[in-house]
Amino acid sequence: MICVILRTTSKDSGSYMCVATNHFNKTNIFTSSSEVMITVKDVVSTPDISFTVLKEYSHNYSAEVTCQSTKGTPPVTFSLYNRTELVTNITIEERIATFKVPLVLDQYLGRLRCQANNGDQIEFSQWIPLEVVPVGGPVIMHYDYDVGENYAVSGLRLYCKAAKGSLPLYQWFLNKTLLHDRGSFYYVVNQPPGQSMLLLSVGRSSAGTYHCEVSDSFDNTSSISSSGLYLDEEVLNRLPVLVVAVVLGCFIFLVVLVSICCLVGAMFRQRQNEGKSLLSLEMNVAAYEGELDSSEYDENADLVETTRGDAFHLASETSVDEWPKIEKEKNTLQDERTS
């Protein structure tokens, strides 16, 4: 007989026994058993690596590096590497180990990685830089808000951020009183190392002057403060002077722009009307000149016709007066030819 256990884990570890019995006529004739101890080891998981800074005495710091695997049957051997160099190792009956490494602030000291080994498998953590930058200014604080149905400010989000710092510690103050993690009208949300956020519900309790302070989490003997910011419901719902100035400036600009457009349009129409008047005058002058030319032509034609008529009348009158003389000369010529 074969017994198979699939997907074994450390929970399947223990003592296993096999019993064989021979039955005949409902009577046990022979019974045999055997026992074996089986240990199932969980494979170690990929370890996580992190470190905190310890201040031992003035200007002397060290990094406490933590390596931890969430799974794996102990004992586990943890090894710490800086680049390719082995720094130290330890074998313990737990899935977490700590190492202490000398540290110099504001100086890059290499990259660290953990190795976890419980005999069946070896796993490596990610690389992390061994560098700690002290907190430095300036510290900037700003906010944004949520608007309710009546367009009144109902909620605020204040943000605090230092210019630099690897392990900053943020603290919020209202009227120079320290605000803890949570209160009746506020809630602190730390987002290290980037920034810290203070959530506020706008009301009478939240009115006052806010500021934040940032220090190194491993040395809070000195801190850098932001400038104060006074906030209350009336101030938040009042239109800022800059907004009023911008709106008023835009309105004046539009009025001036419309006035300029109207003036330009009036000048353009005046020029168009002047052009049309000049063109009409030129057309009238041309028509008048054409009428003058045609009348002069007609007068000249009448003069020519009159002259021609007078000449014809004159010629007619001359020919009638001389007709007897011509007749006489004709008869004289005929007589001469006969004689």
mmCIF file of N, CA, C and O in Angstrom, residues 112-150:
data_model
loop_
_atom_site.group_PDB
_atom_site.id
_atom_site.type_symbol
_atom_site.label_atom_id
_atom_site.label_comp_id
_atom_site.label_asym_id
_atom_site.label_seq_id
_atom_site.Cartn_x
_atom_site.Cartn_y
_atom_site.Cartn_z
ATOM 1 N N LEU A 112 23.477 47.322 -0.638
ATOM 2 C CA LEU A 112 23.341 46.169 0.251
ATOM 3 C C LEU A 112 22.317 45.185 -0.294
ATOM 4 O O LEU A 112 21.339 45.586 -0.930
ATOM 5 N N ARG A 113 22.567 43.878 0.011
ATOM 6 C CA ARG A 113 21.619 42.829 -0.361
ATOM 7 C C ARG A 113 21.708 41.697 0.647
ATOM 8 O O ARG A 113 22.795 41.365 1.141
ATOM 9 N N CYS A 114 20.556 41.086 0.945
ATOM 10 C CA CYS A 114 20.496 39.950 1.869
ATOM 11 C C CYS A 114 20.387 38.639 1.098
ATOM 12 O O CYS A 114 19.781 38.588 0.012
ATOM 13 N N GLN A 115 20.941 37.588 1.713
ATOM 14 C CA GLN A 115 20.779 36.228 1.188
ATOM 15 C C GLN A 115 20.211 35.349 2.300
ATOM 16 O O GLN A 115 20.676 35.401 3.443
ATOM 17 N N ALA A 116 19.176 34.555 1.954
ATOM 18 C CA ALA A 116 18.539 33.640 2.912
ATOM 19 C C ALA A 116 18.687 32.209 2.408
ATOM 20 O O ALA A 116 18.412 31.931 1.231
ATOM 21 N N ASN A 117 19.088 31.295 3.320
ATOM 22 C CA ASN A 117 19.338 29.910 2.936
ATOM 23 C C ASN A 117 18.950 29.011 4.106
ATOM 24 O O ASN A 117 19.456 29.172 5.219
ATOM 25 N N ASN A 118 18.014 28.075 3.839
ATOM 26 C CA ASN A 118 17.665 27.103 4.875
ATOM 27 C C ASN A 118 17.992 25.675 4.443
ATOM 28 O O ASN A 118 17.386 24.708 4.905
ATOM 29 N N GLY A 119 18.946 25.549 3.536
ATOM 30 C CA GLY A 119 19.431 24.227 3.143
ATOM 31 C C GLY A 119 18.808 23.685 1.884
ATOM 32 O O GLY A 119 19.426 22.906 1.161
ATOM 33 N N ASP A 120 17.571 24.058 1.572
ATOM 34 C CA ASP A 120 16.906 23.533 0.379
ATOM 35 C C ASP A 120 16.891 24.545 -0.771
ATOM 36 O O ASP A 120 16.804 24.161 -1.932
ATOM 37 N N GLN A 121 16.948 25.809 -0.441
ATOM 38 C CA GLN A 121 16.879 26.832 -1.481
ATOM 39 C C GLN A 121 17.538 28.108 -0.984
ATOM 40 O O GLN A 121 17.536 28.399 0.219
ATOM 41 N N ILE A 122 18.123 28.880 -1.917
ATOM 42 C CA ILE A 122 18.775 30.147 -1.603
ATOM 43 C C ILE A 122 18.002 31.265 -2.300
ATOM 44 O O ILE A 122 17.710 31.178 -3.491
ATOM 45 N N GLU A 123 17.666 32.303 -1.542
ATOM 46 C CA GLU A 123 16.932 33.446 -2.084
ATOM 47 C C GLU A 123 17.690 34.726 -1.771
ATOM 48 O O GLU A 123 18.342 34.841 -0.727
ATOM 49 N N PHE A 124 17.562 35.712 -2.696
ATOM 50 C CA PHE A 124 18.241 37.002 -2.540
ATOM 51 C C PHE A 124 17.212 38.129 -2.496
ATOM 52 O O PHE A 124 16.191 38.093 -3.199
ATOM 53 N N SER A 125 17.505 39.148 -1.707
ATOM 54 C CA SER A 125 16.646 40.329 -1.639
ATOM 55 C C SER A 125 17.010 41.296 -2.761
ATOM 56 O O SER A 125 17.959 41.070 -3.528
ATOM 57 N N GLN A 126 16.287 42.403 -2.841
ATOM 58 C CA GLN A 126 16.635 43.477 -3.771
ATOM 59 C C GLN A 126 17.837 44.255 -3.230
ATOM 60 O O GLN A 126 18.174 44.178 -2.050
ATOM 61 N N TRP A 127 18.449 45.035 -4.140
ATOM 62 C CA TRP A 127 19.546 45.909 -3.739
ATOM 63 C C TRP A 127 18.978 47.208 -3.191
ATOM 64 O O TRP A 127 17.999 47.748 -3.726
ATOM 65 N N ILE A 128 19.590 47.734 -2.129
ATOM 66 C CA ILE A 128 19.223 49.055 -1.624
ATOM 67 C C ILE A 128 20.501 49.866 -1.431
ATOM 68 O O ILE A 128 21.539 49.318 -1.025
ATOM 69 N N PRO A 129 20.470 51.178 -1.735
ATOM 70 C CA PRO A 129 21.672 51.994 -1.553
ATOM 71 C C PRO A 129 21.897 52.311 -0.075
ATOM 72 O O PRO A 129 20.952 52.609 0.662
ATOM 73 N N LEU A 130 23.140 52.237 0.340
ATOM 74 C CA LEU A 130 23.504 52.608 1.709
ATOM 75 C C LEU A 130 23.938 54.068 1.678
ATOM 76 O O LEU A 130 25.121 54.391 1.531
ATOM 77 N N GLU A 131 22.955 54.961 1.805
ATOM 78 C CA GLU A 131 23.201 56.398 1.763
ATOM 79 C C GLU A 131 22.112 57.100 2.574
ATOM 80 O O GLU A 131 20.926 56.838 2.385
ATOM 81 N N VAL A 132 22.533 57.975 3.461
ATOM 82 C CA VAL A 132 21.601 58.725 4.309
ATOM 83 C C VAL A 132 21.907 60.206 4.147
ATOM 84 O O VAL A 132 23.012 60.662 4.470
ATOM 85 N N VAL A 133 20.908 60.951 3.646
ATOM 86 C CA VAL A 133 21.042 62.398 3.457
ATOM 87 C C VAL A 133 20.289 63.094 4.585
ATOM 88 O O VAL A 133 19.090 62.845 4.773
ATOM 89 N N PRO A 134 20.947 63.966 5.342
ATOM 90 C CA PRO A 134 20.250 64.680 6.423
ATOM 91 C C PRO A 134 19.177 65.612 5.864
ATOM 92 O O PRO A 134 19.231 66.042 4.708
ATOM 93 N N VAL A 135 18.206 65.935 6.689
ATOM 94 C CA VAL A 135 17.118 66.836 6.302
ATOM 95 C C VAL A 135 17.682 68.230 6.047
ATOM 96 O O VAL A 135 18.519 68.728 6.808
ATOM 97 N N GLY A 136 17.234 68.840 4.959
ATOM 98 C CA GLY A 136 17.650 70.197 4.614
ATOM 99 C C GLY A 136 16.481 70.995 4.077
ATOM 100 O O GLY A 136 15.518 70.435 3.538
ATOM 101 N N GLY A 137 16.571 72.304 4.208
ATOM 102 C CA GLY A 137 15.465 73.181 3.806
ATOM 103 C C GLY A 137 15.570 73.649 2.378
ATOM 104 O O GLY A 137 16.500 73.287 1.649
ATOM 105 N N PRO A 138 14.600 74.455 1.953
ATOM 106 C CA PRO A 138 13.479 74.922 2.783
ATOM 107 C C PRO A 138 12.363 73.884 2.926
ATOM 108 O O PRO A 138 12.298 72.930 2.163
ATOM 109 N N VAL A 139 11.501 74.118 3.923
ATOM 110 C CA VAL A 139 10.319 73.277 4.135
ATOM 111 C C VAL A 139 9.116 74.024 3.581
ATOM 112 O O VAL A 139 8.813 75.143 4.002
ATOM 113 N N ILE A 140 8.445 73.409 2.608
ATOM 114 C CA ILE A 140 7.327 74.042 1.908
ATOM 115 C C ILE A 140 6.012 73.423 2.392
ATOM 116 O O ILE A 140 5.891 72.202 2.481
ATOM 117 N N MET A 141 5.031 74.285 2.658
ATOM 118 C CA MET A 141 3.699 73.827 3.035
ATOM 119 C C MET A 141 2.672 74.469 2.099
ATOM 120 O O MET A 141 2.724 75.677 1.845
ATOM 121 N N HIS A 142 1.775 73.664 1.567
ATOM 122 C CA HIS A 142 0.691 74.171 0.727
ATOM 123 C C HIS A 142 -0.564 73.338 0.987
ATOM 124 O O HIS A 142 -0.496 72.337 1.716
ATOM 125 N N TYR A 143 -1.674 73.737 0.377
ATOM 126 C CA TYR A 143 -2.921 73.019 0.646
ATOM 127 C C TYR A 143 -3.821 73.044 -0.578
ATOM 128 O O TYR A 143 -3.689 73.880 -1.474
ATOM 129 N N ASP A 144 -4.748 72.099 -0.613
ATOM 130 C CA ASP A 144 -5.880 72.134 -1.531
ATOM 131 C C ASP A 144 -7.133 71.780 -0.730
ATOM 132 O O ASP A 144 -7.043 71.428 0.458
ATOM 133 N N TYR A 145 -8.306 71.874 -1.355
ATOM 134 C CA TYR A 145 -9.534 71.757 -0.570
ATOM 135 C C TYR A 145 -10.642 71.111 -1.390
ATOM 136 O O TYR A 145 -10.585 71.018 -2.614
ATOM 137 N N ASP A 146 -11.678 70.676 -0.662
ATOM 138 C CA ASP A 146 -12.896 70.132 -1.248
ATOM 139 C C ASP A 146 -14.021 71.146 -1.055
ATOM 140 O O ASP A 146 -14.090 71.831 -0.028
ATOM 141 N N VAL A 147 -14.904 71.237 -2.051
ATOM 142 C CA VAL A 147 -16.007 72.195 -2.028
ATOM 143 C C VAL A 147 -17.318 71.447 -1.897
ATOM 144 O O VAL A 147 -17.536 70.421 -2.557
ATOM 145 N N GLY A 148 -18.221 71.963 -1.032
ATOM 146 C CA GLY A 148 -19.515 71.341 -0.823
ATOM 147 C C GLY A 148 -20.544 71.777 -1.842
ATOM 148 O O GLY A 148 -20.235 72.426 -2.854
ATOM 149 N N GLU A 149 -21.816 71.446 -1.557
ATOM 150 C CA GLU A 149 -22.897 71.742 -2.497
ATOM 151 C C GLU A 149 -23.117 73.242 -2.657
ATOM 152 O O GLU A 149 -23.486 73.710 -3.721
ATOM 153 N N ASN A 150 -22.913 74.004 -1.593
ATOM 154 C CA ASN A 150 -23.118 75.453 -1.656
ATOM 155 C C ASN A 150 -21.831 76.191 -2.013
ATOM 156 O O ASN A 150 -21.702 77.380 -1.746
#
